[in-house]
Tab-separated table of C-alpha atoms in Angstrom:
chain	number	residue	atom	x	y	z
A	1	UNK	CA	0.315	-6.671	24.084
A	2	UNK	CA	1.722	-8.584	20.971
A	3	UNK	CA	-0.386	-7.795	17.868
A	4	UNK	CA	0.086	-9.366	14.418
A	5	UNK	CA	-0.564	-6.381	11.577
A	6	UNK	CA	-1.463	-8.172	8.285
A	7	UNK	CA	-0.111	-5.735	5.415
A	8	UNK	CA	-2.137	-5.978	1.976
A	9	UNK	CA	-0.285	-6.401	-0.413
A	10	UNK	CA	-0.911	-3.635	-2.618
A	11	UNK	CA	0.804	-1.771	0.486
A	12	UNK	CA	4.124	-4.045	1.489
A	13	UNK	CA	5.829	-2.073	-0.553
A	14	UNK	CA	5.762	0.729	1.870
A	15	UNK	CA	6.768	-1.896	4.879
A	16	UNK	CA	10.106	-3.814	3.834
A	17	UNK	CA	7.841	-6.059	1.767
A	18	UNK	CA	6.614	-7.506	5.063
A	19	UNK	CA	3.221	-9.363	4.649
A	20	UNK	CA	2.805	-8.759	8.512
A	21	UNK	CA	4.488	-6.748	11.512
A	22	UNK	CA	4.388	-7.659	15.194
A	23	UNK	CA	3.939	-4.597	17.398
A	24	UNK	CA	3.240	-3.764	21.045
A	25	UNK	CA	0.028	-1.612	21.834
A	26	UNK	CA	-3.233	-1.528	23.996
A	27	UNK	CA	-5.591	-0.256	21.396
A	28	UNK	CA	-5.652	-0.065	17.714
A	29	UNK	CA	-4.252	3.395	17.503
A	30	UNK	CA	-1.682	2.477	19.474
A	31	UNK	CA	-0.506	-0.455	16.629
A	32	UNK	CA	-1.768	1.808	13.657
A	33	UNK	CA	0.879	3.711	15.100
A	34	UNK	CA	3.562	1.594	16.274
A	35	UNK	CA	3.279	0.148	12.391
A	36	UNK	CA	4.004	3.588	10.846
A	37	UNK	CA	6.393	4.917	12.752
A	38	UNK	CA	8.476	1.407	11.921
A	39	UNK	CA	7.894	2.058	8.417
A	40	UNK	CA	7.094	6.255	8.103
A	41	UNK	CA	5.746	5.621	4.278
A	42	UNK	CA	2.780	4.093	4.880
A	43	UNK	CA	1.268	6.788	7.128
A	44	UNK	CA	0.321	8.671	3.953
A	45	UNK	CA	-1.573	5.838	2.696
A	46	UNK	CA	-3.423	4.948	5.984
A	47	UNK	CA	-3.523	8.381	7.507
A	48	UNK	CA	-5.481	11.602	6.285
A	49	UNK	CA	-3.119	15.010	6.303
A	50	UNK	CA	-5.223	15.227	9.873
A	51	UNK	CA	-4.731	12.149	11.664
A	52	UNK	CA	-7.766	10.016	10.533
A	53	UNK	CA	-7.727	6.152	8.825
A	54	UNK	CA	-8.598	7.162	5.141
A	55	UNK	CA	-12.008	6.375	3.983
A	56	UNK	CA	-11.271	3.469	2.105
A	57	UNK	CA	-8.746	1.681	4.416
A	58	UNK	CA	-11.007	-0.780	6.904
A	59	UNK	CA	-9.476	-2.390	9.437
A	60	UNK	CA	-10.495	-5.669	10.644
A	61	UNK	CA	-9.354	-6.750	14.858
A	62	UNK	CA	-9.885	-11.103	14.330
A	63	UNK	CA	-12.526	-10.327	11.833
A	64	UNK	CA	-14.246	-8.119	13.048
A	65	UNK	CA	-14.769	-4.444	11.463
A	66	UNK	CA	-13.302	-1.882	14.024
A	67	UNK	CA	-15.826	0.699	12.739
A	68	UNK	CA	-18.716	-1.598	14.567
A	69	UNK	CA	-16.180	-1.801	17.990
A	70	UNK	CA	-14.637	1.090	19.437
A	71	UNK	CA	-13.024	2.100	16.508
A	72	UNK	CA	-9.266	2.901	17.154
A	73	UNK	CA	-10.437	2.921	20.648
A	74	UNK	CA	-10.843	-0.695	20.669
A	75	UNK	CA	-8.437	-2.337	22.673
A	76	UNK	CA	-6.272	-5.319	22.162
A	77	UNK	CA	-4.973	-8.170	23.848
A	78	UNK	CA	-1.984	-10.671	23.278
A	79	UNK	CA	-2.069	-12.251	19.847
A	80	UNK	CA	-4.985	-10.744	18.506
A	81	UNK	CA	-4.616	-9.900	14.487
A	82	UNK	CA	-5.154	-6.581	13.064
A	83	UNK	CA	-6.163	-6.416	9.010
A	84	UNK	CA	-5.827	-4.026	6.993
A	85	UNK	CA	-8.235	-4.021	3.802
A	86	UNK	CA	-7.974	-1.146	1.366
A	87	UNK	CA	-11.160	-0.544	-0.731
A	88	UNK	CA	-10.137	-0.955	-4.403
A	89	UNK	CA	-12.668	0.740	-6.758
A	90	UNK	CA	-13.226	0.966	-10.772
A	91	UNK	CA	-12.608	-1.219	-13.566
A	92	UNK	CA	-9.022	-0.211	-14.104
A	93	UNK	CA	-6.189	-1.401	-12.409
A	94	UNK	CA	-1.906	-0.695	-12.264
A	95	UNK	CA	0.640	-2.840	-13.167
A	96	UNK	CA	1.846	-4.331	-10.118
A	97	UNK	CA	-2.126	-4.303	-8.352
A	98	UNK	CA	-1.714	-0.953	-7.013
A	99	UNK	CA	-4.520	0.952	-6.012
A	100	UNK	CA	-5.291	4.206	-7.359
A	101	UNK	CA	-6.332	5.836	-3.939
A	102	UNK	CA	-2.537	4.731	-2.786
A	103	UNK	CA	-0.931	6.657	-5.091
């Protein structure tokens, strides 16, 4: 299946300064994947050292907050849209927007 990947912006950096990626998959692991194997830097920013989506990345499939589907289990179909929202937290920010927890 064809999925759109929206990249935040505080994270193109780590993705050819893409604002989106196309990638193949079934389920949402499958394109989590797909997305950070194209572009191996951003795995440390979406990933925990054991496999899981960080606590303060969501991700969104049309919308709709994968934590209330199936999770990375949830399964996609041709041109659905994938989002990825980092939490951004405190009252201070970087030059450039970065977050803090992407560091």
């Amino acid at each position: 299946m064809a999925v759109k990947v929206i990249v935040p912006t505080p994270l193109r950096q780590y993705a050819g300064k893409k604002d989106s990626v196309e990638v193949n998959a079934k389920t949402v692991a499958e394109a989590l994947s797909s997305l950070t194997t194209q572009y191996g830097d951003l795995r440390r920013h979406l990933f925990t050292e054991d496999g899981k989506i960080r606590s303060f990345v969501n991700v969104y499939l049309n919308d709709e907050d994968i934590r209330y589907l199936q999770k990375e289990l949830t399964p996609l179909k041709d041109n659905d849209v994938l989002s990825i929202v980092p939490s951004i937290a405190g009252g201070a920010s970087l030059a450039g927007g970065a977050c803090l927890e992407c560091m």
